[in-house]
PDB file of C-alpha atoms in Angstrom:
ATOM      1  CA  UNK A  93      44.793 -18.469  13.253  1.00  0.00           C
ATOM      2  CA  UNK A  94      48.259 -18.981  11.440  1.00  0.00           C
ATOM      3  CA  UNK A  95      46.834 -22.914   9.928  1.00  0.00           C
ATOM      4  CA  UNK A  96      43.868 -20.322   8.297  1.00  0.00           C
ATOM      5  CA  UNK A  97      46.374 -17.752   7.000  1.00  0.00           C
ATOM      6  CA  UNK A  98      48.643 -20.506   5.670  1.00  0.00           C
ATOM      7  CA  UNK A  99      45.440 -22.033   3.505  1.00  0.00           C
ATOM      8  CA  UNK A 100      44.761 -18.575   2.103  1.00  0.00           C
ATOM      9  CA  UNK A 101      48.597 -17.732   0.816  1.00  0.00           C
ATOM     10  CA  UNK A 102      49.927 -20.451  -0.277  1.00  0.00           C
ATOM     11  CA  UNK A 103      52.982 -18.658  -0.959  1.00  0.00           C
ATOM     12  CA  UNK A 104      53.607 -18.407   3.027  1.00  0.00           C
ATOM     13  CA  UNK A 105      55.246 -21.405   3.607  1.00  0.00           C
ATOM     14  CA  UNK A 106      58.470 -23.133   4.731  1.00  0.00           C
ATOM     15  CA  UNK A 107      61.351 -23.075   2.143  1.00  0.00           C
ATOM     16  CA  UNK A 108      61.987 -26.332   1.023  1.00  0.00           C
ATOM     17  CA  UNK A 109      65.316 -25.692  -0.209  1.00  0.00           C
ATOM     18  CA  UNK A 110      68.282 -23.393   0.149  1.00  0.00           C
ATOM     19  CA  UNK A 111      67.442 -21.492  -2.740  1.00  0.00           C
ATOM     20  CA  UNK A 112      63.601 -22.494  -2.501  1.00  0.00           C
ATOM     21  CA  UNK A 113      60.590 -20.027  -2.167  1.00  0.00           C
ATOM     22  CA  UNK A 114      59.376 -19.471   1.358  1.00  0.00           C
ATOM     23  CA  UNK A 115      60.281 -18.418   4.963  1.00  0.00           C
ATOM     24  CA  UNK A 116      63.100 -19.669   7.212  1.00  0.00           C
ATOM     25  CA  UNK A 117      63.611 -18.981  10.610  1.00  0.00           C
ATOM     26  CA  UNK A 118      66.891 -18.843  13.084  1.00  0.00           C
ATOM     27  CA  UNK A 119      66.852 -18.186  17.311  1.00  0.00           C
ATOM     28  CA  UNK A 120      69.858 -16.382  18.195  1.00  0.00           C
ATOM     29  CA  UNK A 121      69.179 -16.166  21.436  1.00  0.00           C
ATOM     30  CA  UNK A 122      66.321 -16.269  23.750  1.00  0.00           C
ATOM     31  CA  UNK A 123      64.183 -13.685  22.338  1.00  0.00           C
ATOM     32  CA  UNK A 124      65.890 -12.803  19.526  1.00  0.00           C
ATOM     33  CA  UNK A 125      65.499 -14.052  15.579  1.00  0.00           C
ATOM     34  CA  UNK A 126      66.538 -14.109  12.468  1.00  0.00           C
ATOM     35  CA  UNK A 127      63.683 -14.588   9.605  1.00  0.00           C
ATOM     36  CA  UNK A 128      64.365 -14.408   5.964  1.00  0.00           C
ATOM     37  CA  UNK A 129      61.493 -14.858   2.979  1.00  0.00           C
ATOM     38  CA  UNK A 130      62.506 -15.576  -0.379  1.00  0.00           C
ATOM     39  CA  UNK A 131      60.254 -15.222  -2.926  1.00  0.00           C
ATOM     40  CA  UNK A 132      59.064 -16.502  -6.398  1.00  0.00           C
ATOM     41  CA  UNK A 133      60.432 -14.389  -9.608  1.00  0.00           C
ATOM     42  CA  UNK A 134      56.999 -12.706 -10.218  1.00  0.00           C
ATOM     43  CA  UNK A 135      57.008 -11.601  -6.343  1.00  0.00           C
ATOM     44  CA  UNK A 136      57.474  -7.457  -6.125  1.00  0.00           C
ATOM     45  CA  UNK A 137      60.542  -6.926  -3.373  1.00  0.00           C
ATOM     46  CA  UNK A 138      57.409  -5.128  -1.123  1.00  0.00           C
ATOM     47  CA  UNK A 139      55.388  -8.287  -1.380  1.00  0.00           C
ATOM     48  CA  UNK A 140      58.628 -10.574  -0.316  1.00  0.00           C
ATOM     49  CA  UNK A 141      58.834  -7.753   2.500  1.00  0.00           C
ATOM     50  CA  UNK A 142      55.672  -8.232   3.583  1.00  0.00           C
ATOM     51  CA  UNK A 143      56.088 -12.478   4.213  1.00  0.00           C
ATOM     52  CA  UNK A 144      58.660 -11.248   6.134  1.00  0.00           C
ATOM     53  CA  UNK A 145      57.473  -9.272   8.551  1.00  0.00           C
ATOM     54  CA  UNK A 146      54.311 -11.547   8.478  1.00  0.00           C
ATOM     55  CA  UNK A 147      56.679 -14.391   9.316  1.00  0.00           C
ATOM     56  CA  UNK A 148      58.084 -12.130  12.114  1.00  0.00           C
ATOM     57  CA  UNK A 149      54.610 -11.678  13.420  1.00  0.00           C
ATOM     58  CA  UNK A 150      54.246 -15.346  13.900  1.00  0.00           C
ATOM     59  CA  UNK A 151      57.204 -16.323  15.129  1.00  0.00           C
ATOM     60  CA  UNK A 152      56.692 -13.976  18.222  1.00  0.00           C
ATOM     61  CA  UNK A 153      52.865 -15.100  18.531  1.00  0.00           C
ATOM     62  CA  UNK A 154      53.881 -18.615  18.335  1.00  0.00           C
ATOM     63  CA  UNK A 155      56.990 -17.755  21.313  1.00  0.00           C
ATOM     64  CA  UNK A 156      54.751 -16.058  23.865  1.00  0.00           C
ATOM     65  CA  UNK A 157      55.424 -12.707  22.522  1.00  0.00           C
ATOM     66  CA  UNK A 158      53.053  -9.426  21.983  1.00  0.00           C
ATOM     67  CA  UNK A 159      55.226  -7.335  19.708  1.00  0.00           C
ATOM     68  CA  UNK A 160      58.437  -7.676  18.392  1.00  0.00           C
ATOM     69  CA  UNK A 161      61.446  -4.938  17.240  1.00  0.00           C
ATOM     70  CA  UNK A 162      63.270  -5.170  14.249  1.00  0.00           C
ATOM     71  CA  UNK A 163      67.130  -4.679  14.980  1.00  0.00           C
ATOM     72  CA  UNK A 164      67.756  -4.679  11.454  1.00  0.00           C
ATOM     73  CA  UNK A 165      66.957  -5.644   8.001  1.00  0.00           C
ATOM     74  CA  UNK A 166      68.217  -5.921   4.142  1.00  0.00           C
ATOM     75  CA  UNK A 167      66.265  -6.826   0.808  1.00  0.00           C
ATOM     76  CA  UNK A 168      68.601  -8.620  -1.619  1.00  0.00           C
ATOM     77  CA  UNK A 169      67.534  -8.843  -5.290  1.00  0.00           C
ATOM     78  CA  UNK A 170      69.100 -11.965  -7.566  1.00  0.00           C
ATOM     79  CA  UNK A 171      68.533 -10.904 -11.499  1.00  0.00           C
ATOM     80  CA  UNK A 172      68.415 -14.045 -13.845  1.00  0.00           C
ATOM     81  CA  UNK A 173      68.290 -14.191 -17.272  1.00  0.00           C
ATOM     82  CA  UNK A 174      66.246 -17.083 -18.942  1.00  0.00           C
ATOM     83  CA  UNK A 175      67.177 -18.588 -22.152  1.00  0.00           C
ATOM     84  CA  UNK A 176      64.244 -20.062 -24.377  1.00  0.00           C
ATOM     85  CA  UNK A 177      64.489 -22.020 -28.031  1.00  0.00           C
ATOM     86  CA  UNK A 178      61.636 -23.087 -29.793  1.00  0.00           C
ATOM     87  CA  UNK A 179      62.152 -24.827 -32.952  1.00  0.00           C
ATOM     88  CA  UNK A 180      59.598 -24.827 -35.624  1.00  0.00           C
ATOM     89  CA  UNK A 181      59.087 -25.961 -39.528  1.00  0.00           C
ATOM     90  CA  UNK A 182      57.605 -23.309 -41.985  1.00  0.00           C
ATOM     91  CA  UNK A 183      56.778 -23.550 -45.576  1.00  0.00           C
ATOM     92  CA  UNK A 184      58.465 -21.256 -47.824  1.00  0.00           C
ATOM     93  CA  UNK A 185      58.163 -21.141 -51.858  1.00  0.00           C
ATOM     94  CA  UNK A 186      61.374 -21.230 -54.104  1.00  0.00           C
ATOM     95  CA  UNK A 187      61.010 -20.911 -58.177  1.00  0.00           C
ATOM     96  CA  UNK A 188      61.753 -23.485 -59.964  1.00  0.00           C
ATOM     97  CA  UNK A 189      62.740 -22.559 -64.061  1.00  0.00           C
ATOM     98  CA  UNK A 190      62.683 -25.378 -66.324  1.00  0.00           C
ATOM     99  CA  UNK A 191      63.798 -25.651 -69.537  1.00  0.00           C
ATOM    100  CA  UNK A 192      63.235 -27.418 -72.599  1.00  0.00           C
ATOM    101  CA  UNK A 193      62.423 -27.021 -76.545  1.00  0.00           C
ATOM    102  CA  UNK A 194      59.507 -24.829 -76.395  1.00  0.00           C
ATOM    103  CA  UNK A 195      61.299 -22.632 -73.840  1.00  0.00           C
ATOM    104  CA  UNK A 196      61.069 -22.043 -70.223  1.00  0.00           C
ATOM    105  CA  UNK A 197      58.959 -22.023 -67.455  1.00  0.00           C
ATOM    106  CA  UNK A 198      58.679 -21.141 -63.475  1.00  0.00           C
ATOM    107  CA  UNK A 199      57.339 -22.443 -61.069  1.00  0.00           C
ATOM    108  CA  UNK A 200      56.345 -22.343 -57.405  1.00  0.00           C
ATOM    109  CA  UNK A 201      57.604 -25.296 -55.277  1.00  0.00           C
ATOM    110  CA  UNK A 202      56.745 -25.489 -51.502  1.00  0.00           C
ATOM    111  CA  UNK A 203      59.668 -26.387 -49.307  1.00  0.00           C
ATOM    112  CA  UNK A 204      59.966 -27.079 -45.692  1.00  0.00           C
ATOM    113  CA  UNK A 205      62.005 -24.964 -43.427  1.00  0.00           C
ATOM    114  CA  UNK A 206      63.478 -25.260 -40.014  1.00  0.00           C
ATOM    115  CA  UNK A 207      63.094 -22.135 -37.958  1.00  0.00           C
ATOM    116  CA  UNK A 208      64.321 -21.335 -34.475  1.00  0.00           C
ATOM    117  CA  UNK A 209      62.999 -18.678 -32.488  1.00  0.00           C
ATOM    118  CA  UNK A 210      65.309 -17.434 -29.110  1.00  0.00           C
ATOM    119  CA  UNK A 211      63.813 -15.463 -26.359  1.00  0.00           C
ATOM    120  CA  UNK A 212      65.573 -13.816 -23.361  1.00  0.00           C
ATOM    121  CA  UNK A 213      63.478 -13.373 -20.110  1.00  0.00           C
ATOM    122  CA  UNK A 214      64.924 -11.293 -17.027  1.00  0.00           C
ATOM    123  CA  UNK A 215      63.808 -12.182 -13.913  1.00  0.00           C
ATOM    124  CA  UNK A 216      64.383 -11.054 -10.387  1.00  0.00           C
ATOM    125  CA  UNK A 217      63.987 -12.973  -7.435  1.00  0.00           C
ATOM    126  CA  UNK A 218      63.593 -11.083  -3.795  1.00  0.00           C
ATOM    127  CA  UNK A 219      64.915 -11.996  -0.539  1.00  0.00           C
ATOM    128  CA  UNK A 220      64.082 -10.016   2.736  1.00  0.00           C
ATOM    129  CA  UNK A 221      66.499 -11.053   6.046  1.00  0.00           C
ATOM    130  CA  UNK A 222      65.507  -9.697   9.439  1.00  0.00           C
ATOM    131  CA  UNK A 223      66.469  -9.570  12.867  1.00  0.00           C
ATOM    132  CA  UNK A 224      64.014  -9.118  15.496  1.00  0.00           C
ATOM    133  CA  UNK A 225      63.617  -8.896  19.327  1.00  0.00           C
ATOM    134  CA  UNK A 226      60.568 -10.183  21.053  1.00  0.00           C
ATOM    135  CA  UNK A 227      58.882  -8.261  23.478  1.00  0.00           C
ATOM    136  CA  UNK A 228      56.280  -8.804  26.039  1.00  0.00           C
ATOM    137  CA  UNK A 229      53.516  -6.884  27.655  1.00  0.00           C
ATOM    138  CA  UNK A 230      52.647  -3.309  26.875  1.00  0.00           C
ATOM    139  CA  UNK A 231      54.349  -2.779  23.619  1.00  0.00           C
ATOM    140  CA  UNK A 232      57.530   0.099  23.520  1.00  0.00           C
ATOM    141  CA  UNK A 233      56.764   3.080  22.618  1.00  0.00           C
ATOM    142  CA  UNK A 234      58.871   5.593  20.678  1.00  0.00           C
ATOM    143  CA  UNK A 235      61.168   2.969  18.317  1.00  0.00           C
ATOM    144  CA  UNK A 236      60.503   3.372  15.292  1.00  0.00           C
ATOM    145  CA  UNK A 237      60.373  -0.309  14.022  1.00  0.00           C
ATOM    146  CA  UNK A 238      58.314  -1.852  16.678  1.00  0.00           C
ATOM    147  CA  UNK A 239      55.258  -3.971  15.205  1.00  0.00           C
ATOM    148  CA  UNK A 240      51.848  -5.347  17.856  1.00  0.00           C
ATOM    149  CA  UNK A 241      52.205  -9.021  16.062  1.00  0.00           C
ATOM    150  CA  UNK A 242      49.017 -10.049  16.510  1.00  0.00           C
ATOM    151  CA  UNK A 243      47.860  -6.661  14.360  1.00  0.00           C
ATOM    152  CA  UNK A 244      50.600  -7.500  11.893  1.00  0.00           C
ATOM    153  CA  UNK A 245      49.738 -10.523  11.049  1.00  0.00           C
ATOM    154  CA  UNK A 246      46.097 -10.051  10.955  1.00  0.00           C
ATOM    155  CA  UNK A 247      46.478  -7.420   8.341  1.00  0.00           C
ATOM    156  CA  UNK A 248      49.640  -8.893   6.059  1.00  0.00           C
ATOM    157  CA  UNK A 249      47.852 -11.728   5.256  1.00  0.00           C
ATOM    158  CA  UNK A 250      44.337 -10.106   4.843  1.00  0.00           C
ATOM    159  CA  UNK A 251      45.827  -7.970   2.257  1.00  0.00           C
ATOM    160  CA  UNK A 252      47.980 -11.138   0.883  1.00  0.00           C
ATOM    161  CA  UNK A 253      45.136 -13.054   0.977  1.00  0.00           C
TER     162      UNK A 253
END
């Protein structure tokens, strides 16, 4: 089930790095984790979410668990700027007077010129942290941030794709 859901987003994956698009995952104690997604600069912060709680879902399939409760949770957005230079060569016309007994003339004489053309790009990168308690059995009922996991994740990554 999670190998299938893994083919289909390939942006659902480990990080590879500390700063690397993906999921991590911490035990803090026996049925309690920490799960954080970080995701890739196009990623909307409610998509990054999303891998979150989807990585949430797993976690407490994968441990035995039937739903889990999120203790808490933050979204933290980085803002980058990205600095681009291309260099080209254009072709621009100068006149050209010459001068000599019968009078003077112009001309138009191509010359090569060096351009460079700077572009700023702002970017935003998305990380979602959570902390979650795994439950067992018939799920609680009345918290507010209590998730079935096996519903989650069937549903995140349907709509993830």
């Amino acid at each position: 089930f999670a190998l299938g859901a893994c083919a289909s987003a390939p942006a659902y994956s480990p990080a590879q790095s500390a700063n690397g698009v993906g999921y991590t995952d911490q035990r803090i104690e026996n049925d309690r984790f920490r799960v954080s997604y970080r995701g890739a600069s196009r990623m909307s912060s409610a998509d990054v979410q999303d891998y979150a709680l989807m990585r949430a879902a797993q976690v407490t399939l994968d441990n035995g668990g039937d739903w889990f409760e999120i203790i808490n949770a933050d979204t933290d957005a980085d803002a980058k700027r990205r600095y681009n230079t291309e260099y080209g060569y254009d072709t621009q016309y100068v006149v050209q007077r010459s001068c000599g007994i019968a009078g003077c003339s112009n001309r138009l004489v191509p010359i090569t010129v060096r351009t460079e053309y700077e572009t700023v790009e702002m970017r935003t990168v998305y990380e979602h942290a959570m902390e979650f308690r795994i439950g067992r059995g018939v799920k609680r009922s009345g918290a507010p941030m209590v998730y079935d996991a096996r519903d989650t994740f069937g549903t995140i990554s349907a709509r993830l794709g």
